[in-house]
Tab-separated table of C-alpha atoms and ligand atoms in Angstrom:
chain	number	residue	atom	x	y	z
A	218	MET	CA	0.000	0.000	0.000
A	219	THR	CA	1.431	3.409	-0.977
A	220	HIS	CA	1.903	6.069	1.703
A	221	PHE	CA	1.960	9.788	0.979
A	222	SER	CA	3.617	11.229	4.109
A	223	HIS	CA	6.165	12.970	1.849
A	224	ALA	CA	3.471	14.778	-0.158
A	225	SER	CA	3.430	18.571	0.209
A	226	VAL	CA	0.120	18.887	-1.672
A	227	PRO	CA	-3.036	18.980	0.528
A	228	LEU	CA	-4.617	15.516	0.887
A	229	VAL	CA	-8.070	14.185	1.792
A	230	HIS	CA	-8.229	10.717	3.358
A	231	LEU	CA	-11.375	8.573	3.064
A	232	THR	CA	-11.898	5.362	5.053
A	233	LEU	CA	-14.833	2.935	5.066
A	234	GLY	CA	-14.365	-0.383	6.851
A	235	GLU	CA	-11.199	-1.960	5.421
A	236	ASN	CA	-11.206	0.286	2.332
A	237	THR	CA	-9.318	3.562	1.895
A	238	CYS	CA	-8.899	6.323	-0.669
A	239	VAL	CA	-6.407	9.205	-0.713
A	240	VAL	CA	-7.151	12.283	-2.822
A	241	SER	CA	-4.832	15.214	-3.574
A	242	LEU	CA	-6.491	18.630	-3.782
A	243	PHE	CA	-3.748	19.423	-6.291
A	244	GLY	CA	-5.339	18.194	-9.490
A	245	GLY	CA	-8.479	16.797	-7.833
A	246	HIS	CA	-6.417	13.652	-8.099
A	247	VAL	CA	-7.190	10.231	-6.613
A	248	LEU	CA	-3.773	8.952	-5.508
A	249	SER	CA	-4.716	5.642	-3.950
A	250	TYR	CA	-7.634	3.243	-3.600
A	251	THR	CA	-7.176	0.189	-1.404
A	252	GLN	CA	-9.803	-2.551	-1.152
A	253	SER	CA	-9.278	-4.796	1.899
A	254	GLY	CA	-5.646	-3.659	1.994
A	255	VAL	CA	-4.955	-4.269	-1.717
A	256	GLU	CA	-3.826	-1.158	-3.687
A	257	LYS	CA	-5.752	-0.959	-6.974
A	258	LEU	CA	-3.959	2.064	-8.436
A	259	PHE	CA	-0.370	2.590	-9.568
A	260	MET	CA	1.699	5.546	-8.361
A	261	SER	CA	5.183	6.114	-9.704
A	262	LYS	CA	7.925	6.075	-7.077
A	263	GLN	CA	9.217	9.221	-8.825
A	264	ALA	CA	5.855	11.040	-9.008
A	265	LYS	CA	6.076	14.698	-7.963
A	266	LEU	CA	3.718	15.368	-5.026
A	267	ASP	CA	4.758	18.984	-4.507
A	268	GLY	CA	2.470	20.677	-7.044
A	269	SER	CA	5.340	21.237	-9.484
A	270	ARG	CA	3.865	19.037	-12.243
A	271	PRO	CA	0.942	16.683	-12.878
A	272	ILE	CA	1.055	13.574	-10.696
A	273	ARG	CA	2.263	10.423	-12.492
A	274	GLY	CA	-0.145	7.764	-11.301
A	275	GLY	CA	-3.538	7.432	-9.620
A	276	ILE	CA	-6.382	9.054	-11.600
A	277	PRO	CA	-5.381	12.272	-13.423
A	278	VAL	CA	-8.404	14.370	-14.463
A	279	CYS	CA	-7.977	15.418	-18.093
A	280	TRP	CA	-10.433	18.309	-18.759
A	281	PRO	CA	-11.630	20.352	-20.718
A	282	TRP	CA	-9.567	18.604	-23.355
A	283	PHE	CA	-7.831	15.249	-23.686
A	284	GLY	CA	-4.232	15.000	-24.876
A	285	GLN	CA	-3.628	17.583	-27.602
A	286	LEU	CA	-7.317	17.795	-28.590
A	287	HIS	CA	-7.506	21.590	-28.431
A	288	PRO	CA	-7.102	23.796	-31.515
A	289	ASP	CA	-4.854	26.333	-29.721
A	290	ILE	CA	-2.823	23.863	-27.625
A	291	ASN	CA	0.560	24.684	-29.195
A	292	GLU	CA	0.901	28.156	-27.734
A	293	HIS	CA	0.219	26.827	-24.221
A	294	LYS	CA	1.703	23.296	-24.402
A	295	LEU	CA	-0.900	22.061	-21.908
A	296	ALA	CA	-1.485	18.379	-22.636
A	297	HIS	CA	-4.639	16.969	-21.013
A	298	GLY	CA	-6.304	20.248	-20.175
A	299	LEU	CA	-6.286	22.832	-17.394
A	300	VAL	CA	-7.316	21.159	-14.138
A	301	ARG	CA	-4.858	18.340	-13.328
A	302	GLN	CA	-2.185	20.888	-12.401
A	303	GLN	CA	-4.085	23.356	-10.280
A	304	LEU	CA	-5.508	23.436	-6.757
A	305	TRP	CA	-9.053	22.170	-6.240
A	306	GLU	CA	-11.277	22.848	-3.227
A	307	LEU	CA	-13.422	20.535	-1.133
A	308	ASP	CA	-17.061	21.553	-1.642
A	309	ALA	CA	-18.726	18.799	0.380
A	310	LYS	CA	-18.176	15.550	2.272
A	311	VAL	CA	-20.985	13.095	3.068
A	312	SER	CA	-20.481	10.000	5.225
A	313	THR	CA	-23.036	7.213	5.776
A	314	THR	CA	-22.689	3.612	6.948
A	315	LYS	CA	-22.605	2.585	3.273
A	316	SER	CA	-20.340	5.181	1.663
A	317	VAL	CA	-18.110	8.219	2.047
A	318	SER	CA	-18.328	10.810	-0.705
A	319	ILE	CA	-16.493	14.068	-1.421
A	320	THR	CA	-17.189	16.745	-4.020
A	321	LEU	CA	-14.298	18.819	-5.393
A	322	SER	CA	-14.049	21.698	-7.863
A	323	PRO	CA	-11.143	23.539	-9.523
A	324	THR	CA	-10.295	26.994	-8.150
A	325	ASP	CA	-8.667	28.787	-11.095
A	326	LEU	CA	-11.064	29.335	-14.035
A	327	THR	CA	-9.094	32.270	-15.458
A	328	HIS	CA	-6.886	30.584	-18.054
A	329	PRO	CA	-7.411	32.126	-21.528
A	330	LEU	CA	-8.257	28.677	-22.911
A	331	TRP	CA	-10.939	28.008	-20.266
A	332	PRO	CA	-14.183	27.540	-22.255
A	333	GLN	CA	-16.668	30.294	-21.368
A	334	GLY	CA	-19.591	29.073	-19.273
A	335	LEU	CA	-18.110	25.597	-18.696
A	336	THR	CA	-17.506	24.255	-15.173
A	337	CYS	CA	-16.654	20.870	-13.713
A	338	GLN	CA	-16.871	19.031	-10.418
A	339	LEU	CA	-15.505	15.682	-9.281
A	340	ILE	CA	-17.503	13.399	-6.988
A	341	ILE	CA	-15.475	10.576	-5.429
A	342	THR	CA	-17.461	7.906	-3.584
A	343	LEU	CA	-15.879	5.098	-1.546
A	344	THR	CA	-18.168	2.154	-0.751
A	345	HIS	CA	-17.635	-1.268	0.813
A	346	ASP	CA	-16.938	-2.883	-2.554
A	347	HIS	CA	-15.953	-0.189	-5.079
A	348	LEU	CA	-14.715	3.342	-5.760
A	349	GLU	CA	-16.774	5.562	-8.055
A	350	VAL	CA	-15.227	8.640	-9.699
A	351	LYS	CA	-17.692	10.955	-11.446
A	352	LEU	CA	-16.554	13.929	-13.530
A	353	LEU	CA	-19.486	16.349	-13.923
A	354	SER	CA	-19.395	19.012	-16.636
A	355	HIS	CA	-21.938	21.845	-16.858
A	356	ASN	CA	-22.364	24.342	-19.684
A	357	LYS	CA	-23.898	27.455	-18.133
A	358	GLY	CA	-23.399	29.411	-21.329
A	359	GLU	CA	-25.644	30.105	-24.320
A	360	LYS	CA	-23.475	28.291	-26.929
A	361	PRO	CA	-22.498	24.624	-27.410
A	362	VAL	CA	-18.995	23.944	-26.078
A	363	PRO	CA	-16.573	21.333	-27.493
A	364	LEU	CA	-15.504	19.005	-24.652
A	365	SER	CA	-13.002	16.163	-24.505
A	366	CYS	CA	-11.944	14.684	-21.158
A	367	ALA	CA	-10.785	11.508	-19.442
A	368	LEU	CA	-10.388	9.811	-16.099
A	369	HIS	CA	-6.831	8.773	-16.943
A	370	SER	CA	-6.509	5.937	-14.437
A	371	TYR	CA	-3.212	4.140	-13.783
A	372	PHE	CA	-3.918	0.601	-12.537
A	373	ALA	CA	-1.483	-1.474	-10.508
A	374	ILE	CA	-0.563	-4.830	-12.071
A	375	ASP	CA	1.773	-7.602	-10.950
A	376	ASP	CA	3.638	-8.305	-14.198
A	377	LEU	CA	2.924	-6.788	-17.633
A	378	PRO	CA	3.708	-9.940	-19.679
A	379	GLU	CA	1.116	-11.852	-17.625
A	380	THR	CA	-1.500	-9.077	-17.842
A	381	SER	CA	-4.490	-8.961	-20.191
A	382	LEU	CA	-7.669	-6.933	-20.579
A	383	SER	CA	-11.199	-8.149	-21.354
A	384	GLY	CA	-14.290	-6.337	-22.607
A	385	ILE	CA	-12.821	-4.292	-25.470
A	386	THR	CA	-13.693	-5.010	-29.104
A	387	GLY	CA	-13.757	-3.324	-32.495
A	388	GLU	CA	-11.352	-0.942	-34.189
A	389	TYR	CA	-9.069	1.566	-32.486
A	390	SER	CA	-6.946	4.552	-33.431
A	391	ASP	CA	-3.287	3.788	-32.726
A	392	ASN	CA	-1.540	6.903	-31.365
A	393	ALA	CA	1.686	4.916	-31.208
A	394	ASN	CA	1.471	4.464	-34.991
A	395	GLU	CA	0.426	7.879	-36.359
A	396	GLY	CA	-3.264	7.227	-35.736
A	397	ALA	CA	-3.411	4.098	-37.911
A	398	ILE	CA	-6.597	2.068	-37.474
A	399	GLY	CA	-6.080	-1.292	-35.786
A	400	SER	CA	-8.378	-4.126	-34.819
A	401	THR	CA	-8.673	-5.020	-31.124
A	402	PRO	CA	-7.103	-8.441	-30.523
A	403	GLU	CA	-9.273	-11.126	-28.965
A	404	THR	CA	-6.725	-11.467	-26.155
A	405	TYR	CA	-5.626	-7.942	-25.222
A	406	ARG	CA	-1.975	-8.164	-24.158
A	407	PHE	CA	0.938	-5.730	-23.929
A	408	THR	CA	4.059	-6.583	-25.950
A	409	GLY	CA	5.198	-3.047	-26.835
A	410	GLU	CA	4.078	0.585	-26.496
A	411	VAL	CA	0.256	0.742	-26.450
A	412	ASP	CA	-1.482	4.106	-26.950
A	413	ARG	CA	-4.946	3.407	-28.340
A	414	ILE	CA	-8.282	5.201	-28.506
A	415	HIS	CA	-11.128	2.658	-28.710
A	416	PRO	CA	-14.424	4.320	-29.738
A	417	ASN	CA	-17.300	2.780	-27.762
A	418	THR	CA	-20.896	3.899	-27.336
A	419	ASP	CA	-22.189	1.215	-24.958
A	420	ASN	CA	-24.146	3.002	-22.216
A	421	ILE	CA	-22.217	1.010	-19.631
A	422	LEU	CA	-19.057	-0.946	-20.471
A	423	SER	CA	-17.153	-3.332	-18.216
A	424	THR	CA	-13.475	-4.142	-18.645
A	425	ASP	CA	-11.484	-6.456	-16.391
A	426	ILE	CA	-7.740	-6.566	-15.812
A	427	TYR	CA	-6.435	-10.129	-15.566
A	428	HIS	CA	-3.229	-11.514	-14.109
A	429	LYS	CA	-2.853	-14.802	-16.002
A	430	ASP	CA	-6.408	-16.213	-15.809
A	431	ARG	CA	-7.386	-14.420	-12.596
A	432	PRO	CA	-9.381	-11.146	-12.730
A	433	ILE	CA	-7.681	-8.621	-10.398
A	434	THR	CA	-9.587	-5.388	-11.086
A	435	ALA	CA	-13.055	-4.758	-12.533
A	436	ILE	CA	-13.596	-1.360	-14.189
A	437	THR	CA	-16.985	-0.007	-15.301
A	438	HIS	CA	-17.317	2.956	-17.679
A	439	ALA	CA	-20.324	5.253	-18.262
A	440	GLY	CA	-20.881	8.550	-20.078
A	441	HIS	CA	-17.914	7.796	-22.342
A	442	ASP	CA	-17.597	7.697	-26.124
A	443	SER	CA	-14.256	5.913	-26.020
A	444	LEU	CA	-11.695	4.134	-23.870
A	445	VAL	CA	-7.992	4.968	-23.950
A	446	ILE	CA	-5.505	2.184	-23.222
A	447	TRP	CA	-1.892	3.168	-22.579
A	448	ASN	CA	1.387	1.611	-21.622
A	449	PRO	CA	4.547	3.623	-22.445
A	450	TRP	CA	6.784	0.535	-22.717
A	451	ARG	CA	10.553	0.756	-22.276
A	452	ASN	CA	11.706	3.629	-24.513
A	453	LYS	CA	9.042	6.185	-23.558
A	454	SER	CA	9.419	5.239	-19.871
A	455	GLN	CA	13.054	6.311	-20.059
A	456	SER	CA	11.991	9.754	-21.311
A	457	PHE	CA	9.884	10.576	-18.228
A	458	VAL	CA	11.518	12.349	-15.255
A	459	ASP	CA	8.671	11.227	-12.958
A	460	PHE	CA	8.606	7.540	-13.887
A	461	ALA	CA	11.258	4.864	-13.271
A	462	ASP	CA	12.600	3.043	-16.332
A	463	ASP	CA	11.065	-0.307	-15.289
A	464	GLU	CA	7.727	0.968	-13.989
A	465	TYR	CA	5.999	0.242	-17.302
A	466	LEU	CA	5.997	-3.376	-16.071
A	467	GLN	CA	3.840	-2.416	-13.048
A	468	MET	CA	1.000	-0.417	-14.619
A	469	ILE	CA	-1.519	-0.047	-17.389
A	470	CYS	CA	-3.793	2.940	-18.025
A	471	VAL	CA	-7.465	2.162	-18.693
A	472	GLU	CA	-9.164	5.505	-19.249
A	473	THR	CA	-12.852	6.372	-19.412
A	474	ALA	CA	-12.965	9.169	-21.969
A	475	LEU	CA	-14.737	11.574	-24.288
A	476	THR	CA	-12.472	11.955	-27.333
A	477	GLN	CA	-14.899	11.793	-30.277
A	478	HIS	CA	-15.817	15.446	-30.937
A	479	PHE	CA	-18.467	15.732	-28.208
A	480	GLU	CA	-20.178	19.103	-27.706
A	481	LEU	CA	-22.026	20.052	-24.516
A	482	ALA	CA	-25.213	21.930	-25.378
A	483	PRO	CA	-26.132	25.167	-23.579
A	484	HIS	CA	-27.464	24.624	-20.016
A	485	ASN	CA	-26.721	20.897	-20.260
A	486	HIS	CA	-24.746	18.618	-17.978
A	487	HIS	CA	-22.519	15.607	-18.723
A	488	GLN	CA	-21.340	12.832	-16.393
A	489	LEU	CA	-18.231	10.736	-17.069
A	490	ILE	CA	-18.075	7.861	-14.575
A	491	GLN	CA	-15.473	5.235	-13.803
A	492	THR	CA	-16.099	2.591	-11.153
A	493	ILE	CA	-13.282	0.417	-9.799
A	494	ALA	CA	-13.808	-2.826	-7.886
B	770	LIG	O1	-3.664	8.571	-22.389
B	770	LIG	C1	-2.537	8.287	-23.163
B	770	LIG	C2	-1.708	9.555	-23.311
B	770	LIG	O2	-2.414	10.537	-24.041
B	770	LIG	C3	-0.383	9.166	-23.960
B	770	LIG	O3	-0.309	9.638	-25.304
B	770	LIG	C4	0.669	9.811	-23.044
B	770	LIG	O4	0.922	11.138	-23.450
B	770	LIG	C5	-0.064	9.730	-21.699
B	770	LIG	O5	-1.405	10.111	-22.022
B	770	LIG	C6	0.554	10.498	-20.559
B	770	LIG	O6	0.449	11.879	-20.798
B	770	LIG	P1	1.183	12.883	-19.733
B	770	LIG	O7	0.916	14.264	-20.271
B	770	LIG	O8	0.543	12.644	-18.399
B	770	LIG	O9	2.629	12.471	-19.737
């Protein structure tokens, strides 16, 4: 289980029975989720927890754009949006015998690329058998607003060569191969860099992470139009200052996302939900 005593960013600790969750107010960022003592999320040993850069691990919140999906990104070089590297505030905390829930919202809406009228909140709910992370977007303006976003979750695994994913089918866009279209393999394994956007419009989609033939983590997606699957593999791992060279063997990213040209209509809301069990 990962401890965050060295973190200089403000943390919120949630406990329910034998389950725990640690959330950083920097980034509105789930750092850890343990279920009966087992850590479900990956956190790099070299992750910066001082607010100097986005946190490498846990569940980064990519909003109001995913990756480079913003027309003016170049002048600002802000991959994955505006909120994973700013301070959030705790709006509410509700505890019952069945769950503990917190609501967070970003504090700095002044960036020139912040879409007018658009706001977001994150609701994190710890229960006796799962963690739910809900990213709420609200368009208070009078015009439709383009929105791409993701719950960019890093999952802990035991050994990449023995890891597989279930529940994903169809074609994908391969960002590790100039956006070439690939076909999802029946057995989803990791034998090199994987950086794929899988369009999916199922209302609710379930994907499981397996170690050999044993399911270790069940992930449910809702409100998405795609899933993003990422493992940096050896070469890209060596290029990160906040990621050890061999840590690609200990994680995979399974991301619940909007990446397919979604627009949020005036006065409408959107919910992007990932549930981890
Ligand atoms: O979700 C996959 C991805 O978009 C990859 O292309 C890679 O850039 C990864 O996110 C991590 O991005 P970051 O900006 O956190 O280094």
